[in-house]
Coordinates of N, CA and C in Angstrom, one line a residue:
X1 N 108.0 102.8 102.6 CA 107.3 101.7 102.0 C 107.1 102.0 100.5
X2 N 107.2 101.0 99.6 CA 107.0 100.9 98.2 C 105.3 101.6 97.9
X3 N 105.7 102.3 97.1 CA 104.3 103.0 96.1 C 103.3 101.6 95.5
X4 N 102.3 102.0 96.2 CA 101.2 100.8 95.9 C 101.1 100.7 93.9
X5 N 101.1 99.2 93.6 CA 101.0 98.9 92.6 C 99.7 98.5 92.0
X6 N 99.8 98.9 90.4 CA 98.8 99.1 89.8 C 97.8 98.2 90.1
X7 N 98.2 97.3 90.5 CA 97.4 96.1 90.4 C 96.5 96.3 92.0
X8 N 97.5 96.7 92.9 CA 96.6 97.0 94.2 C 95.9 98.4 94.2
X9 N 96.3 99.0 93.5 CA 95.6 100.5 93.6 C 94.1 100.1 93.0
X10 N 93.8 99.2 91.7 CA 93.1 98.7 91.4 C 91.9 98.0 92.5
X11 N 93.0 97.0 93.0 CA 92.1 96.3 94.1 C 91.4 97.0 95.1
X12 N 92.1 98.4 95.6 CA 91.7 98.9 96.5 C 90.0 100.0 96.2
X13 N 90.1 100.2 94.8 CA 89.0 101.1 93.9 C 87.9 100.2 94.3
X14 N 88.2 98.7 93.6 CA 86.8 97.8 93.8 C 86.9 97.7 95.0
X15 N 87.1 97.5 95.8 CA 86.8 97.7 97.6 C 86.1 98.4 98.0
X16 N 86.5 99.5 97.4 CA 85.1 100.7 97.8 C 83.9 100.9 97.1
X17 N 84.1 100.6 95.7 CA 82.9 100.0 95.3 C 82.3 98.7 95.6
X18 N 82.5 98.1 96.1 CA 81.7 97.0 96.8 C 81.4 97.3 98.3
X19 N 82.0 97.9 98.7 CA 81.2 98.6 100.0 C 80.1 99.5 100.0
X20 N 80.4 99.9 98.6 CA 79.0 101.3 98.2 C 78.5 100.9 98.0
X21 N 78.1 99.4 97.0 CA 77.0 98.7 96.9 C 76.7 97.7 98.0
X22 N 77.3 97.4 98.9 CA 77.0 97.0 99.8 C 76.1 97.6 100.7
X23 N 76.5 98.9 101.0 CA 75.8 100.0 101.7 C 74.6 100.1 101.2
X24 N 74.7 100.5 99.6 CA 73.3 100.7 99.2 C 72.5 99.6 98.8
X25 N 72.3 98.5 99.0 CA 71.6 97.0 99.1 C 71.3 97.1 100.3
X26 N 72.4 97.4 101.4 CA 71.3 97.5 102.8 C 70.2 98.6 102.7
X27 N 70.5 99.7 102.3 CA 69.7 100.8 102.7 C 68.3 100.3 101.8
X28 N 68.4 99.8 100.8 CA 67.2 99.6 99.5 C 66.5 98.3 100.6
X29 N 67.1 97.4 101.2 CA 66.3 96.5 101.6 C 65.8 96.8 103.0
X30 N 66.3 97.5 103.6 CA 65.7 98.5 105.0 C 64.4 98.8 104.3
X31 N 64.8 99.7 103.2 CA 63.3 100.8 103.4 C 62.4 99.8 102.3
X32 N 62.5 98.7 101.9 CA 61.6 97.7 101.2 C 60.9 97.2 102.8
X33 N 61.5 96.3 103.5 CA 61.0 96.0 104.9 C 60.9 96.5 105.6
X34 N 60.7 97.8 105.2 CA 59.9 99.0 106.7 C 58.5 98.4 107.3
X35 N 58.1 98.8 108.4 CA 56.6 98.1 108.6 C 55.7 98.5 107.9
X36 N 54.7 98.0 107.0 CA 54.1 98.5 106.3 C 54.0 98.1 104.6
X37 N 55.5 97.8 105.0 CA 56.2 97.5 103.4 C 55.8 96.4 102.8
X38 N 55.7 96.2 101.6 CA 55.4 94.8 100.9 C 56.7 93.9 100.5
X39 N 57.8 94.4 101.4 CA 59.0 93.3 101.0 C 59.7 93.3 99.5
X40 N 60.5 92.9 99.5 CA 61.5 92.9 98.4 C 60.7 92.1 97.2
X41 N 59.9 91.4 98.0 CA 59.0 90.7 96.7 C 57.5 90.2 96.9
X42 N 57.1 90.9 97.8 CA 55.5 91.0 97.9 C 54.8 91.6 97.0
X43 N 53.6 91.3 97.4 CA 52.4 91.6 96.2 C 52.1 93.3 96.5
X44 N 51.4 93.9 95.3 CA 51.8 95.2 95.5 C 50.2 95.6 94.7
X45 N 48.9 94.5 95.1 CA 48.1 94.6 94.9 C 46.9 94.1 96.0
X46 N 45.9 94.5 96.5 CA 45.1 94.1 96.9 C 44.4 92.9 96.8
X47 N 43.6 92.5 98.1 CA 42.5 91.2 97.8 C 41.9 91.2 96.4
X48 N 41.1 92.3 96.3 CA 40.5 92.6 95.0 C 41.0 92.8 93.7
X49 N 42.2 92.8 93.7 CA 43.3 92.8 92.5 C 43.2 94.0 92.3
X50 N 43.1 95.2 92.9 CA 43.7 96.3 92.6 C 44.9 96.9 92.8
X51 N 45.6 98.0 92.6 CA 46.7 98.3 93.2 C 46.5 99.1 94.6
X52 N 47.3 98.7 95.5 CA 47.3 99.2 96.6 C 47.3 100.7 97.0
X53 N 46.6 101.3 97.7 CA 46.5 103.0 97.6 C 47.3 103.2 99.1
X54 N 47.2 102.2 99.8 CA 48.4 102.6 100.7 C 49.9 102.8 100.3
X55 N 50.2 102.5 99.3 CA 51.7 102.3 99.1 C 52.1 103.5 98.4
X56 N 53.7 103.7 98.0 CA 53.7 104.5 96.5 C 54.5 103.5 95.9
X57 N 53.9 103.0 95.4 CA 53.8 102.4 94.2 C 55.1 102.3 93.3
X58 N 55.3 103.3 92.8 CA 56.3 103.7 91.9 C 57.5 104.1 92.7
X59 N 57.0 104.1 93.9 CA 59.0 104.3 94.6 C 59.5 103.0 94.9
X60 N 58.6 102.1 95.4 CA 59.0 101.2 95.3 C 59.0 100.0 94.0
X61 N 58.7 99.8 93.2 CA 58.9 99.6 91.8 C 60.4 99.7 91.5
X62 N 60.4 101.1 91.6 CA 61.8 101.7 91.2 C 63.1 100.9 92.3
X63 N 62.8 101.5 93.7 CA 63.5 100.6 94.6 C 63.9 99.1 94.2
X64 N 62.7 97.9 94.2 CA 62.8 96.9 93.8 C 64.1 96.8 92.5
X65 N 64.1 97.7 91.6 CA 64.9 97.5 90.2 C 66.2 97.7 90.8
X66 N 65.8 99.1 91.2 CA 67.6 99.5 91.9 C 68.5 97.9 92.4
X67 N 67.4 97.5 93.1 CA 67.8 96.7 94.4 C 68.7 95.5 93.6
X68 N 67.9 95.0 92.7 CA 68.6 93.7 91.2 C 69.1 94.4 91.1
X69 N 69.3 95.7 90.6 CA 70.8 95.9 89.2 C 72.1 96.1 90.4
X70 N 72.0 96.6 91.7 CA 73.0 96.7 92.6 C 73.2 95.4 93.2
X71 N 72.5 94.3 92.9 CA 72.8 93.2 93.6 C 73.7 92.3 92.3
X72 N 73.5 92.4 91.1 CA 74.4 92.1 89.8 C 75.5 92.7 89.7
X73 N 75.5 94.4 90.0 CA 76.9 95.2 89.8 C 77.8 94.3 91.1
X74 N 77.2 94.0 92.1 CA 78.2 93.5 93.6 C 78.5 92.1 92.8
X75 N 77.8 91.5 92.3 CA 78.3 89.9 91.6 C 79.5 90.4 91.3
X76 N 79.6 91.1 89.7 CA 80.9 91.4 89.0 C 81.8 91.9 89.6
X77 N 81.4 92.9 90.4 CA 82.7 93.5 91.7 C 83.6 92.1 92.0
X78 N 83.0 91.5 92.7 CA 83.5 90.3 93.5 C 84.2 89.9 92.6
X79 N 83.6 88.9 91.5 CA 84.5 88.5 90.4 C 85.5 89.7 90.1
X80 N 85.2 90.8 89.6 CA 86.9 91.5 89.5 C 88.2 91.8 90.5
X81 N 87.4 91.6 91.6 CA 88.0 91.6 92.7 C 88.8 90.1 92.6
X82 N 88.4 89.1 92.8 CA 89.3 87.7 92.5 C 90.3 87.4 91.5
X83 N 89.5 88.5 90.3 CA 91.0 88.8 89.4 C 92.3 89.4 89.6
X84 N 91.7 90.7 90.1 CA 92.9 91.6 90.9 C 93.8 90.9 91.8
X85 N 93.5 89.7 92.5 CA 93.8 89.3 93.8 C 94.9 88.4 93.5
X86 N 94.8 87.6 92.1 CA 95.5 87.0 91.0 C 96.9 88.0 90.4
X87 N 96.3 89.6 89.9 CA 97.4 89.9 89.1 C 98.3 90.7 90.5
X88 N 97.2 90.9 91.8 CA 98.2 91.3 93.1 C 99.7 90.7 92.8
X89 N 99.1 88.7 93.2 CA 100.3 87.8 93.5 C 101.2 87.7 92.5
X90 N 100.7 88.0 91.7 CA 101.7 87.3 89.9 C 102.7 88.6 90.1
X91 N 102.5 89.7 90.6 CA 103.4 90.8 90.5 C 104.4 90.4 91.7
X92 N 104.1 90.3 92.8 CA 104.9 90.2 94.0 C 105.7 89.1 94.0
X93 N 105.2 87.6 93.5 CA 105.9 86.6 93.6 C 106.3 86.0 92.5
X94 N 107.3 84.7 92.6 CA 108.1 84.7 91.6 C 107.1 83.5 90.7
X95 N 107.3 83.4 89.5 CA 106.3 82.5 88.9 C 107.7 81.5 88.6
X96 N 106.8 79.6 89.3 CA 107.8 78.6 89.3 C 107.1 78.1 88.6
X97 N 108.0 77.4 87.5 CA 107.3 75.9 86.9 C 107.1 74.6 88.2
X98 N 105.7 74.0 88.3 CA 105.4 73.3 88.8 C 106.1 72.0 88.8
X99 N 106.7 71.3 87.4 CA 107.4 70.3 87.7 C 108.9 70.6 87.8
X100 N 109.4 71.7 88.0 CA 111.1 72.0 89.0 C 110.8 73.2 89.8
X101 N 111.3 73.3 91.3 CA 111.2 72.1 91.6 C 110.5 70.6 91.9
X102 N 110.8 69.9 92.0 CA 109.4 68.5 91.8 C 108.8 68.6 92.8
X103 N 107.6 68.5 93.2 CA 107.1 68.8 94.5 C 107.2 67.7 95.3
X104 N 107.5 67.5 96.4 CA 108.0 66.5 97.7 C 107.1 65.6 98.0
X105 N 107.4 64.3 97.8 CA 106.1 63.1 98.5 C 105.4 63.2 99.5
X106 N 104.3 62.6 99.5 CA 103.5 63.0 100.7 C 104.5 62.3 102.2
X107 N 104.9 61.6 101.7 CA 105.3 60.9 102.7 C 106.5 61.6 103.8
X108 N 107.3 62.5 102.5 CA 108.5 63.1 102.6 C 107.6 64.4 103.5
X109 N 106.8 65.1 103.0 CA 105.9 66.5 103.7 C 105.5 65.9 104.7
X110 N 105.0 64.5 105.5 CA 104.7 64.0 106.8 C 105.9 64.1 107.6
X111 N 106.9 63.8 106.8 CA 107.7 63.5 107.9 C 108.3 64.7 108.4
X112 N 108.2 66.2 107.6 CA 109.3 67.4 107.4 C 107.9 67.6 108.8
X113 N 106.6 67.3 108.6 CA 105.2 68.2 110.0 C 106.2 67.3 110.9
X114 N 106.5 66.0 111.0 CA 106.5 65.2 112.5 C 107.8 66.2 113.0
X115 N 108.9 66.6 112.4 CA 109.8 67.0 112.8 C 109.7 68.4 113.1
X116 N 109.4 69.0 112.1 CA 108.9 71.0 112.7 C 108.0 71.0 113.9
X117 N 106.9 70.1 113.7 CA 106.2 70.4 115.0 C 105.9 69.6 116.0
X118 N 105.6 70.0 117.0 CA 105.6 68.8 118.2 C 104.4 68.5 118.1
X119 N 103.9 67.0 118.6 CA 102.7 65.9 118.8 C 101.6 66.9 119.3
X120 N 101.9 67.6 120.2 CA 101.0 68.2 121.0 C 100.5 69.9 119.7
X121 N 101.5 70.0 119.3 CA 100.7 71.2 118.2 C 99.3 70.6 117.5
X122 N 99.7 69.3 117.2 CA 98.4 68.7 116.4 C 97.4 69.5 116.6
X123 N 97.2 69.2 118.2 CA 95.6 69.3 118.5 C 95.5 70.8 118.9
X124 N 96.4 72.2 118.7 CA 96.1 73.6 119.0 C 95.7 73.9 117.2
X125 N 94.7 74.0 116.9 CA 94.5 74.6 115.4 C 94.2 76.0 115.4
X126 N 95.2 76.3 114.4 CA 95.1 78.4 114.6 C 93.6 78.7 113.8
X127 N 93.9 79.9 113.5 CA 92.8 80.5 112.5 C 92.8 79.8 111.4
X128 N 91.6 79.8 110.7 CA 91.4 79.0 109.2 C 92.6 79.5 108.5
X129 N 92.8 78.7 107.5 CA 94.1 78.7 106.1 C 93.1 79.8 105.7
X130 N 93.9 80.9 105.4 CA 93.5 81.6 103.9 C 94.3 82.1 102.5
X131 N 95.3 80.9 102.8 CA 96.2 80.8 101.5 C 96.7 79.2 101.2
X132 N 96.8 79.1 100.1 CA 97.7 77.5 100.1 C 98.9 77.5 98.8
X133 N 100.1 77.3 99.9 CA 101.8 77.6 98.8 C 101.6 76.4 97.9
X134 N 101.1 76.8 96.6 CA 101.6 76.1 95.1 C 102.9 76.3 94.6
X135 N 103.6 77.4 94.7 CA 105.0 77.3 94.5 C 106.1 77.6 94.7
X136 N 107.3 77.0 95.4 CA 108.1 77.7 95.7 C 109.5 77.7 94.9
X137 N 110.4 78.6 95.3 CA 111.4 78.9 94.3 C 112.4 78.2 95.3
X138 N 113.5 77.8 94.3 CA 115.2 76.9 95.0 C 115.6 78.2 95.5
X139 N 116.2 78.6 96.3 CA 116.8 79.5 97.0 C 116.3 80.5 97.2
X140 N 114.9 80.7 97.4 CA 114.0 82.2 97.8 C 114.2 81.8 99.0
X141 N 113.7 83.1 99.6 CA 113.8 83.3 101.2 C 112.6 82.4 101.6
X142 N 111.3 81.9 100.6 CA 110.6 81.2 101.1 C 110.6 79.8 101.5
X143 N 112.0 79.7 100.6 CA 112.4 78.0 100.9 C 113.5 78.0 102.2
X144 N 113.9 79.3 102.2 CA 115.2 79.0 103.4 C 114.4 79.3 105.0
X145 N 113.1 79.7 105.1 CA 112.2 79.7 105.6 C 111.6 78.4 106.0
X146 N 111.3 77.2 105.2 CA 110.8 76.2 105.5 C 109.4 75.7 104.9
X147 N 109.2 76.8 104.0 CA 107.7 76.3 103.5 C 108.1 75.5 102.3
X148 N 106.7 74.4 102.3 CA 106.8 73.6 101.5 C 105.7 73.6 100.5
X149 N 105.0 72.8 99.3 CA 104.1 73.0 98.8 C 103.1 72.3 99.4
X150 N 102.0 72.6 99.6 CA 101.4 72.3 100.0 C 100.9 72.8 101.2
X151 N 101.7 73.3 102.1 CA 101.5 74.3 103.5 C 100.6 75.5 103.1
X152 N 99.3 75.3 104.2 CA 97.8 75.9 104.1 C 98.4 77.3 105.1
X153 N 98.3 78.5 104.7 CA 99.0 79.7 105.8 C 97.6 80.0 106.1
X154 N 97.8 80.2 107.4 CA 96.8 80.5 108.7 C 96.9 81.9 109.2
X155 N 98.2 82.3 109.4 CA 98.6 83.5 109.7 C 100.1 83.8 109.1
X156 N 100.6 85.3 108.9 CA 101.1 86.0 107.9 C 101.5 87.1 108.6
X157 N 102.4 87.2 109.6 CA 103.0 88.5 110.0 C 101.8 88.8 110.9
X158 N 100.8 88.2 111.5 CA 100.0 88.6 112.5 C 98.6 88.9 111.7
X159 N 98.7 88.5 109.9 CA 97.7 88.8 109.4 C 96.4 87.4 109.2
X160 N 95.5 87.4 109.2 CA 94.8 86.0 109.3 C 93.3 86.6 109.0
X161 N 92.8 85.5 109.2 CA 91.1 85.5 108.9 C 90.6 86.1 110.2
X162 N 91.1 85.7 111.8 CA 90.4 86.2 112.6 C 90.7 87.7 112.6
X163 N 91.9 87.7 112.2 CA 92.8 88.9 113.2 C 92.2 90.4 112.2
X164 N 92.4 90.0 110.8 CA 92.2 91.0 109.8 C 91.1 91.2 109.2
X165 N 89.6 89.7 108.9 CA 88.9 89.7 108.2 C 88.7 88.8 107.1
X166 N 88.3 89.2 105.7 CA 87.6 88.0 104.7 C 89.2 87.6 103.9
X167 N 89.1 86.9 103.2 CA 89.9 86.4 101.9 C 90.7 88.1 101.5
X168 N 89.8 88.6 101.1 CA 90.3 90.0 99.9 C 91.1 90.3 101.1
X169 N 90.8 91.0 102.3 CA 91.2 91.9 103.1 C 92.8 91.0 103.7
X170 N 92.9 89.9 103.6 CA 94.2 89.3 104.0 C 95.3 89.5 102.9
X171 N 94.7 89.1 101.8 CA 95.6 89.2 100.5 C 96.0 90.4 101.0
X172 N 95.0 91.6 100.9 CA 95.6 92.8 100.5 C 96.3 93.4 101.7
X173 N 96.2 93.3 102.9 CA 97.0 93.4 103.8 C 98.5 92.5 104.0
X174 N 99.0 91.3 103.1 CA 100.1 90.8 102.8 C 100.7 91.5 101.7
X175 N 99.7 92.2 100.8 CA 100.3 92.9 99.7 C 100.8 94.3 100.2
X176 N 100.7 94.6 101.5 CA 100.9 96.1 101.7 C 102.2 95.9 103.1
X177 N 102.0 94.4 103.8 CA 103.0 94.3 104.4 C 104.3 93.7 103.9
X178 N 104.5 92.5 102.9 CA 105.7 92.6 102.4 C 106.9 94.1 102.3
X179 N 106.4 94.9 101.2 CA 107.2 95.2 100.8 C 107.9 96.8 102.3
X180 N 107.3 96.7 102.8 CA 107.9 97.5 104.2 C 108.5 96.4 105.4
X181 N 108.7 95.3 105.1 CA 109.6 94.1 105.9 C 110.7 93.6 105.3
X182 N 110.8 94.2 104.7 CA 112.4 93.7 104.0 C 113.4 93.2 105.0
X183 N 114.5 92.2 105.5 CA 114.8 92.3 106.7 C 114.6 92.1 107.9
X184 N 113.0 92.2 107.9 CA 112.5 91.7 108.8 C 112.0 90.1 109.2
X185 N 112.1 89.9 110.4 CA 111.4 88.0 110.3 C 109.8 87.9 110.6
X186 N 109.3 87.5 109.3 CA 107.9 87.6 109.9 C 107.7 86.4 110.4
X187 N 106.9 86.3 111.4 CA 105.9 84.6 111.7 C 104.9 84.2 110.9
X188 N 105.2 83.2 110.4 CA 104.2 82.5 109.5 C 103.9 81.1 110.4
X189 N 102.3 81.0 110.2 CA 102.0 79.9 110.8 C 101.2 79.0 109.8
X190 N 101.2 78.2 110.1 CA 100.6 77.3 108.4 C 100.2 75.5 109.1
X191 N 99.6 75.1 108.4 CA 98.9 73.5 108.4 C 99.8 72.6 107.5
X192 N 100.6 71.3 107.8 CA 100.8 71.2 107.2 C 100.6 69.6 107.5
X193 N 100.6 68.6 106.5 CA 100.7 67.3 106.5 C 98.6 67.0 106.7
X194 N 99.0 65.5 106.6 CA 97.5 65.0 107.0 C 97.8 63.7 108.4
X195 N 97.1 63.8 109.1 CA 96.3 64.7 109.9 C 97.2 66.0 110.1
X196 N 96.4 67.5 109.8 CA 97.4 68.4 110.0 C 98.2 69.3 110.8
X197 N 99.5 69.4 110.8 CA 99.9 70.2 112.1 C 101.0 71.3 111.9
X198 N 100.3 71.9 113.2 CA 100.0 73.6 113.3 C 101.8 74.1 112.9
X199 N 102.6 74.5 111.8 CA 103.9 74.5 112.0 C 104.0 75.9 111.6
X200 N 105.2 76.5 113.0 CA 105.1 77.9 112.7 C 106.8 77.8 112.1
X201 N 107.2 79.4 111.7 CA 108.0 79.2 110.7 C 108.5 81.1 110.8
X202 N 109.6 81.2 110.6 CA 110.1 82.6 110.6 C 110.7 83.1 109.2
X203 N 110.0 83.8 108.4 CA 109.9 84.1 106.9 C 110.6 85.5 106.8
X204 N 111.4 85.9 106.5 CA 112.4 87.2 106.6 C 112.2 87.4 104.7
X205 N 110.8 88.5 104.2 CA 111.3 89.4 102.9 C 112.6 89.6 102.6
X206 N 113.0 89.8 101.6 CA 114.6 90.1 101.1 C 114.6 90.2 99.5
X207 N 115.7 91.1 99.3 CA 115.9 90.9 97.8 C 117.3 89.0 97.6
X208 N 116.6 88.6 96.6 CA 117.3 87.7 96.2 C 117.8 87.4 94.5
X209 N 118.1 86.0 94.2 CA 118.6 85.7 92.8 C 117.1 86.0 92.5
X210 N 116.2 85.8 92.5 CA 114.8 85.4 91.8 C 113.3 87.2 91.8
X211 N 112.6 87.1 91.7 CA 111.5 88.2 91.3 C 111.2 88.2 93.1
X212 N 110.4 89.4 92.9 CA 109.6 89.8 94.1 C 110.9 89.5 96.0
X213 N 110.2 89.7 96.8 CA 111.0 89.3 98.4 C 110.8 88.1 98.8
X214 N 109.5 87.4 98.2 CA 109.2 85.6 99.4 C 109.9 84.8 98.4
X215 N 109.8 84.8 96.8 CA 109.9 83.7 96.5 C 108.7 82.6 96.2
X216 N 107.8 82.6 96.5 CA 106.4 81.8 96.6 C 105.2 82.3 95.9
X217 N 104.5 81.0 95.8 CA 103.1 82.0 95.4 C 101.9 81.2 96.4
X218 N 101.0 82.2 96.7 CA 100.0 81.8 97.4 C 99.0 82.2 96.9
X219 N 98.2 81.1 96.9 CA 97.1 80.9 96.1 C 95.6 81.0 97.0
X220 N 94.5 81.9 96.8 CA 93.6 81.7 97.9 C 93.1 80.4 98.0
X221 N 93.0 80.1 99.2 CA 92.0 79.0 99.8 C 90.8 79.6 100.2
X222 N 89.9 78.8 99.3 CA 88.4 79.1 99.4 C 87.5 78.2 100.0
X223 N 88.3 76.8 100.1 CA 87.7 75.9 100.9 C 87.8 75.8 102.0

């Protein structure tokens, strides 16, 4: 398998720091809502307006601050993480100008679903899309494959939202399974048309005329 690239070695660093702060936002809000505790944002003074002599005071003070600045550091994670996820794909796949090839009429993409899939797929809907193909290349393996623009991918060589997890964790599990399938046919299963249907598809990595193995770029779906 190909030596992980800079851009995923990257992705993989913020992962674990977003699990650290993850970790440590649970543990800060455990011991804020222990019994006894005045909560992440309770009053930390008595009826009489004094300070509380049950409490300490100053650990949790401190806790409470911790708690904001690790809940801000996880913000920007995320956001760098959505960056990374960007320069992942821009490395792996081929960058197409959007008006060649021209993208296919709607009418033309209904009719390519009625024929790929049968009446009855309609109504089997796989796992959520967590990608959507904006571009494909004239002669990548992703066009001799059958994907079109617009096809919502569900599943990815067995990778998906149920099977694997969130948005990040699929990217990065597509970025770690391409380049060890060279040759291989993966299953791609995807949405396509409106009303949409379920069309599966056999996607074989390869070196070609063009950058990267698919030929395509996939873009996350966040909706």
């Amino acid at each position: 398998m190909a030596a992980p690239s800079p851009a995923l070695e990257e992705f993989q660093k913020l992962a674990k720091e977003k699990d650290a702060l993850e970790a440590e936002i649970k543990g800060l809000h455990e011991y804020l809502t222990e019994e006894g505790m005045p909560g992440v944002s309770g009053s930390l003074i008595d009826e009489e307006g004094f300070p509380r002599g049950d409490l300490d005071l100053y650990a949790i003070r401190k806790a409470r601050n911790r708690l904001a600045c690790a809940q801000t550091d996880h913000m920007e994670v995320m956001k760098k993480i959505e960056k990374a996820l960007v320069l992942i794909h821009s490395g792996s796949c081929v960058s197409v100008p959007r008006a060649t090839p021209a993208p296919r009429g709607d009418q033309e993409m209904d009719d390519a679903a009625d024929t790929a899939a049968p009446a009855e797929a309609q109504a089997v809907m796989p796992s959520p899309p967590f990608a959507l193909i904006d571009e494909v290349a004239e002669g990548s393996p992703a066009q001799a494959a059958g994907l079109v623009l617009g096809d919502q991918i569900c599943s990815f060589g067995g990778i998906s939202r149920l099977e694997t997890g969130d948005l990040n964790a699929c990217f990065a599990a597509i970025q770690q399974l391409v380049p060890g399938s060279a040759g291989t046919a993966l299953e791609v299963i995807v949405l396509r048309g409106n009303p949409p249907a379920r069309v599966p598809l056999q996607l074989t990595p390869r070196q070609w005329a063009g950058r990267g193995l698919l030929g395509c770029h996939m873009a996350p779906k966040t909706e």
